[in-house]
Coordinates of C-alpha atoms and ligand atoms in Angstrom, one line a residue:
M1 CA 0.0 0.0 0.0
P2 CA 1.3 3.5 -0.6
R3 CA 2.9 5.4 2.1
G4 CA 1.1 8.4 3.5
N5 CA -2.6 9.3 3.4
M6 CA -4.9 7.3 1.2
P7 CA -6.7 9.4 -1.3
R8 CA -10.4 9.9 -0.6
Q9 CA -12.7 8.5 -3.2
P10 CA -14.2 11.1 -5.6
S11 CA -17.6 12.2 -4.5
R12 CA -20.3 10.1 -6.0
S13 CA -22.9 12.9 -5.5
G14 CA -20.7 15.8 -6.5
R15 CA -22.5 17.8 -3.9
Q16 CA -19.4 19.6 -2.7
E17 CA -18.9 21.0 -6.2
G18 CA -22.4 22.3 -6.5
A19 CA -21.7 25.7 -4.9
R20 CA -18.7 26.4 -7.1
R21 CA -20.6 25.4 -10.3
A22 CA -23.5 27.6 -9.3
Q23 CA -21.1 30.6 -9.1
G24 CA -19.8 29.8 -12.5
A25 CA -16.5 28.6 -11.3
P26 CA -14.9 25.5 -12.8
P27 CA -15.1 22.5 -10.6
K28 CA -12.1 22.1 -8.3
G29 CA -9.5 19.8 -10.0
A30 CA -11.4 20.0 -13.3
A31 CA -8.4 19.1 -15.4
A32 CA -7.7 16.0 -13.4
Q33 CA -11.3 15.1 -13.3
S34 CA -11.4 15.4 -17.1
A35 CA -8.5 13.0 -17.4
A36 CA -10.3 10.6 -15.2
A37 CA -13.7 11.2 -16.7
R38 CA -14.2 7.7 -18.0
S39 CA -13.1 6.0 -14.9
N40 CA -12.9 6.1 -11.1
I41 CA -9.3 7.0 -11.0
H42 CA -8.7 9.4 -8.2
P43 CA -7.6 12.8 -9.7
A44 CA -4.7 13.0 -7.3
S45 CA -3.3 9.9 -9.0
L46 CA -3.1 11.8 -12.3
K47 CA -1.3 14.8 -10.8
A48 CA 2.1 15.2 -9.3
R49 CA 2.0 13.6 -5.9
K50 CA 4.2 11.8 -3.5
A51 CA 4.9 8.5 -5.0
P52 CA 4.5 5.3 -3.0
K53 CA 7.4 3.3 -1.9
A54 CA 6.9 0.3 -4.1
A55 CA 8.9 -2.4 -5.7
G56 CA 10.6 -1.1 -8.8
L57 CA 11.3 2.4 -7.3
K58 CA 15.0 2.6 -6.6
K59 CA 14.6 5.8 -4.7
K60 CA 11.7 8.1 -3.7
S61 CA 10.3 9.5 -6.9
V62 CA 8.8 13.0 -6.9
S63 CA 7.6 12.8 -10.5
G64 CA 4.1 12.8 -11.7
A65 CA 2.5 12.0 -15.0
G66 CA 4.0 15.1 -16.5
D67 CA 7.5 14.3 -15.4
A68 CA 8.1 11.0 -17.1
A69 CA 11.7 11.6 -17.8
S70 CA 12.5 12.0 -14.1
R71 CA 10.5 8.8 -13.3
V72 CA 12.3 6.8 -16.0
S73 CA 15.6 7.4 -14.2
T74 CA 14.2 6.1 -10.9
Y75 CA 11.7 3.4 -11.8
D76 CA 12.4 0.0 -13.1
P77 CA 9.3 -2.0 -13.9
L78 CA 11.4 -5.1 -14.4
A79 CA 13.0 -4.9 -11.0
P80 CA 13.2 -8.5 -9.7
E81 CA 11.4 -7.5 -6.4
R82 CA 8.6 -6.0 -8.4
V83 CA 8.3 -9.1 -10.6
R84 CA 8.3 -11.3 -7.5
Q85 CA 5.5 -9.2 -6.0
I86 CA 3.4 -9.5 -9.2
I87 CA 3.9 -13.3 -9.1
A88 CA 2.9 -13.4 -5.4
G89 CA -0.2 -11.3 -6.2
L90 CA -1.2 -13.7 -9.0
D91 CA -0.6 -16.6 -6.6
Q92 CA -2.9 -14.9 -4.1
L93 CA -5.6 -14.3 -6.7
Y94 CA -5.4 -17.6 -8.6
P95 CA -3.8 -20.3 -6.4
G96 CA -3.5 -23.7 -8.1
V97 CA -4.9 -22.5 -11.4
T98 CA -4.6 -24.6 -14.5
C99 CA -5.7 -24.6 -18.1
A100 CA -9.4 -23.8 -18.5
L101 CA -9.8 -26.1 -21.5
T102 CA -11.4 -29.5 -20.7
H103 CA -9.3 -32.4 -21.8
R104 CA -8.4 -36.0 -21.0
S105 CA -5.4 -36.5 -23.2
A106 CA -2.7 -34.6 -25.0
W107 CA -4.6 -35.0 -28.2
E108 CA -7.8 -33.6 -26.7
L109 CA -5.8 -30.7 -25.3
L110 CA -4.2 -30.0 -28.7
V111 CA -7.6 -30.1 -30.4
A112 CA -9.2 -27.8 -27.8
T113 CA -6.3 -25.3 -28.0
I114 CA -6.5 -25.1 -31.8
L115 CA -10.3 -24.5 -31.4
S116 CA -9.7 -21.8 -28.8
A117 CA -8.2 -19.4 -31.3
Q118 CA -10.5 -16.4 -31.5
C119 CA -13.0 -18.2 -29.4
T120 CA -13.9 -18.4 -25.7
D121 CA -12.8 -21.4 -23.6
V122 CA -16.5 -21.7 -22.5
R123 CA -17.6 -22.2 -26.1
V124 CA -14.8 -24.7 -26.8
N125 CA -15.7 -26.6 -23.7
L126 CA -19.3 -26.9 -25.0
V127 CA -18.1 -28.2 -28.4
T128 CA -15.4 -30.7 -27.5
P129 CA -17.4 -33.2 -25.5
V130 CA -19.7 -33.7 -28.4
L131 CA -16.7 -33.8 -30.8
F132 CA -14.8 -36.4 -28.9
E133 CA -18.0 -38.5 -28.4
K134 CA -18.3 -38.6 -32.2
Y135 CA -14.5 -39.0 -33.0
P136 CA -12.9 -40.5 -29.9
T137 CA -9.4 -41.0 -31.3
V138 CA -6.7 -39.2 -33.3
Q139 CA -7.1 -41.9 -35.9
D140 CA -10.8 -41.0 -36.2
F141 CA -9.8 -37.4 -36.9
A142 CA -7.1 -38.5 -39.4
A143 CA -9.7 -40.5 -41.4
L144 CA -11.9 -37.5 -42.0
E145 CA -11.9 -34.9 -44.7
P146 CA -11.8 -31.4 -43.3
E147 CA -15.3 -30.7 -44.7
Q148 CA -16.7 -33.5 -42.6
L149 CA -15.5 -31.8 -39.5
E150 CA -16.7 -28.3 -40.2
P151 CA -20.3 -28.6 -39.0
D152 CA -19.1 -30.0 -35.6
I153 CA -16.8 -27.0 -34.9
R154 CA -18.7 -24.2 -36.8
S155 CA -19.6 -22.4 -33.6
T156 CA -16.0 -21.8 -32.6
G157 CA -15.4 -19.6 -35.6
F158 CA -12.8 -19.8 -38.4
F159 CA -14.1 -23.4 -38.8
R160 CA -12.7 -24.1 -42.2
N161 CA -9.1 -23.3 -41.3
K162 CA -9.6 -25.1 -37.9
S163 CA -10.9 -28.2 -39.7
K164 CA -7.9 -28.2 -42.0
S165 CA -5.6 -27.8 -39.1
L166 CA -7.2 -30.5 -37.0
V167 CA -7.3 -33.1 -39.7
G168 CA -3.8 -32.2 -40.9
A169 CA -2.4 -32.4 -37.4
A170 CA -4.2 -35.8 -36.8
R171 CA -2.8 -37.2 -40.0
K172 CA 0.8 -36.1 -39.1
V173 CA 0.5 -37.4 -35.5
V174 CA -0.6 -40.8 -36.9
A175 CA 1.8 -40.9 -39.7
D176 CA 5.0 -39.5 -38.0
F177 CA 4.5 -40.0 -34.3
G178 CA 2.7 -43.3 -33.9
G179 CA -0.6 -41.7 -32.9
N180 CA 0.9 -39.9 -30.0
V181 CA 1.2 -36.1 -29.7
P182 CA 4.9 -35.4 -29.7
P183 CA 6.4 -34.0 -26.5
T184 CA 8.9 -31.5 -27.9
M185 CA 8.5 -27.9 -29.2
E186 CA 10.2 -28.7 -32.5
E187 CA 7.9 -31.7 -33.2
L188 CA 4.8 -29.9 -32.1
L189 CA 5.6 -26.9 -34.4
S190 CA 5.8 -29.4 -37.3
L191 CA 2.0 -30.0 -37.0
P192 CA -0.4 -28.1 -39.1
G193 CA -2.1 -25.3 -37.2
V194 CA 0.3 -25.4 -34.3
A195 CA 2.3 -22.3 -33.4
R196 CA 4.2 -21.5 -30.2
K197 CA 1.1 -20.5 -28.2
T198 CA -0.5 -23.9 -28.8
A199 CA 2.7 -25.8 -28.3
N200 CA 3.4 -24.0 -25.0
V201 CA -0.1 -24.8 -23.7
V202 CA 0.3 -28.5 -24.6
L203 CA 3.9 -28.8 -23.4
G204 CA 3.3 -26.9 -20.1
T205 CA -0.1 -28.3 -19.2
W206 CA 0.1 -31.9 -20.3
F207 CA 3.8 -32.7 -20.5
K208 CA 4.7 -30.3 -17.6
K209 CA 7.5 -28.8 -19.6
N210 CA 8.2 -25.1 -19.2
E211 CA 9.4 -24.4 -22.7
G212 CA 7.9 -20.9 -23.1
V213 CA 5.2 -18.5 -22.0
V214 CA 1.8 -18.7 -23.5
V215 CA 1.1 -15.4 -25.1
D216 CA -2.5 -14.8 -26.0
T217 CA -4.6 -11.7 -26.0
H218 CA -4.9 -11.6 -22.2
V219 CA -1.2 -12.1 -21.6
T220 CA -0.4 -9.4 -24.2
R221 CA -2.7 -6.9 -22.6
I222 CA -1.8 -7.5 -19.0
S223 CA 2.0 -7.7 -19.6
R224 CA 1.8 -4.3 -21.3
R225 CA -0.4 -2.8 -18.6
L226 CA 2.1 -4.0 -15.9
E227 CA 5.0 -2.7 -18.0
L228 CA 6.6 -6.1 -18.2
T229 CA 7.0 -5.5 -22.0
K230 CA 6.6 -2.8 -24.5
Q231 CA 6.4 -5.2 -27.4
E232 CA 3.3 -5.9 -29.5
D233 CA 4.6 -9.0 -31.3
A234 CA 3.7 -12.2 -29.5
R235 CA 7.2 -13.8 -29.9
K236 CA 8.9 -10.7 -28.6
I237 CA 6.5 -10.4 -25.7
E238 CA 7.3 -14.1 -24.9
E239 CA 11.0 -13.4 -25.0
D240 CA 10.6 -10.4 -22.6
L241 CA 8.6 -12.5 -20.2
M242 CA 11.0 -15.5 -20.4
R243 CA 13.8 -13.1 -19.3
I244 CA 12.1 -11.9 -16.2
I245 CA 9.8 -14.8 -15.0
P246 CA 11.5 -17.7 -13.4
R247 CA 11.4 -20.7 -15.8
E248 CA 9.6 -23.0 -13.3
R249 CA 6.8 -20.4 -13.3
W250 CA 6.3 -19.9 -17.0
T251 CA 3.3 -22.2 -17.4
D252 CA 1.6 -21.2 -14.1
F253 CA 2.2 -17.6 -14.8
S254 CA 0.6 -18.0 -18.2
H255 CA -2.5 -19.6 -16.8
Q256 CA -2.8 -17.1 -14.0
V257 CA -2.5 -14.1 -16.2
I258 CA -5.1 -15.6 -18.6
W259 CA -7.5 -16.1 -15.7
H260 CA -6.7 -12.6 -14.6
G261 CA -7.6 -11.3 -18.0
R262 CA -11.0 -13.1 -17.8
K263 CA -11.9 -12.3 -14.3
L264 CA -10.5 -8.8 -13.4
C265 CA -8.1 -7.3 -15.8
V266 CA -10.6 -7.4 -18.7
A267 CA -10.0 -5.4 -21.9
R268 CA -12.5 -2.6 -21.1
G269 CA -13.1 -1.4 -17.6
P270 CA -10.6 -3.6 -15.6
K271 CA -11.8 -4.1 -12.0
C272 CA -8.8 -2.5 -10.4
A273 CA -10.5 -1.9 -7.0
D274 CA -10.6 -5.7 -6.6
C275 CA -7.1 -6.4 -7.9
A276 CA -4.3 -7.6 -5.7
L277 CA -1.8 -6.1 -8.2
E278 CA -3.3 -2.6 -7.9
T279 CA -0.4 -1.0 -6.0
L280 CA 2.1 -2.4 -8.5
C281 CA 0.1 -1.4 -11.6
H282 CA 0.4 2.0 -13.2
A283 CA -1.7 1.3 -16.3
A284 CA -3.0 4.2 -18.2
D285 CA -6.5 2.8 -18.4
K286 CA -6.9 1.8 -14.8
T287 CA -10.4 2.4 -13.4
W288 CA -9.1 3.0 -9.9
S289 CA -5.7 3.9 -8.7
T290 CA -3.8 4.6 -5.5
V291 CA -0.5 5.0 -7.3
E292 CA 0.6 7.3 -10.1
I293 CA -0.4 6.6 -13.6
H294 CA 2.2 6.0 -16.3
P295 CA 0.7 7.2 -19.6
E296 CA 3.0 4.9 -21.5
A297 CA 1.6 1.8 -19.8
Q298 CA -0.9 1.1 -22.4
P299 CA -2.7 -2.3 -23.0
Ligands
SF4_301 S1 -4.9 -2.8 -11.3 FE1 -6.4 -2.9 -12.9 S2 -5.2 -2.7 -14.9 FE2 -3.8 -3.2 -13.3 S3 -3.5 -5.4 -13.3 FE3 -5.1 -5.0 -11.8 S4 -7.1 -5.0 -13.0 FE4 -5.4 -4.9 -14.5

């Protein structure tokens, strides 16, 4: 928690501003209020104020949003202690979390992960039980033509490409790997429709191998909000995260951040008041803040 007095919440009624408005005077703190207009961010967080003593601050910062250069020289968002606190906060919020995709085998997890592209896990989990009832084995998938699979996965979107990927992957698993999903990154990447994100999910979740960090839309958004990366490209984001997150945490970190993106740190209107990472987060689009905002911390 920040040192010093906690800022009071902005008035919900606005009554204390009424007299000033009646006299034609601008509301007190109008500029900051304007900056926070679409959120509940306390205006004081957007103005120069005494910064909290938090992980990542090498010495007491006196900078505000308008003094970024000064802050840059004192604030390290990748400081090991700050990263450790972020991981601890995720552990607190999502203890023992794992992959949200229902599966009973490596093949089922591979299928579910391919289907999850541009689709919610909830939708995938509705589709896959019916799918695996109809086609229980990888050999069943390999014997299909992609067009035969399309009606069964239509609701997950991009069903034509996904059908090709699933049938293609099944044929290669049967032809080259004896019907078993291969347990290495290189072999997984040789399967049609499998990129690093899918391979990382399968390797980390089923084979318990931390070969990389799963970078999906949630991990991208939250890593940027938390200033763990400035990159936009998934591979570069993954490289940044692999440098600062301990290897043994790569898979758990991925699942926790993905859950965080679904539950609290949603794309629009993140629920910052309920977030255990709030004092560590300076994201520009926070909806509530007790720490200074960093305008460059964009999702
Ligand atoms: S404080 Fe808000 S923006 Fe920051 S990680 Fe938490 S929910 Fe996301």
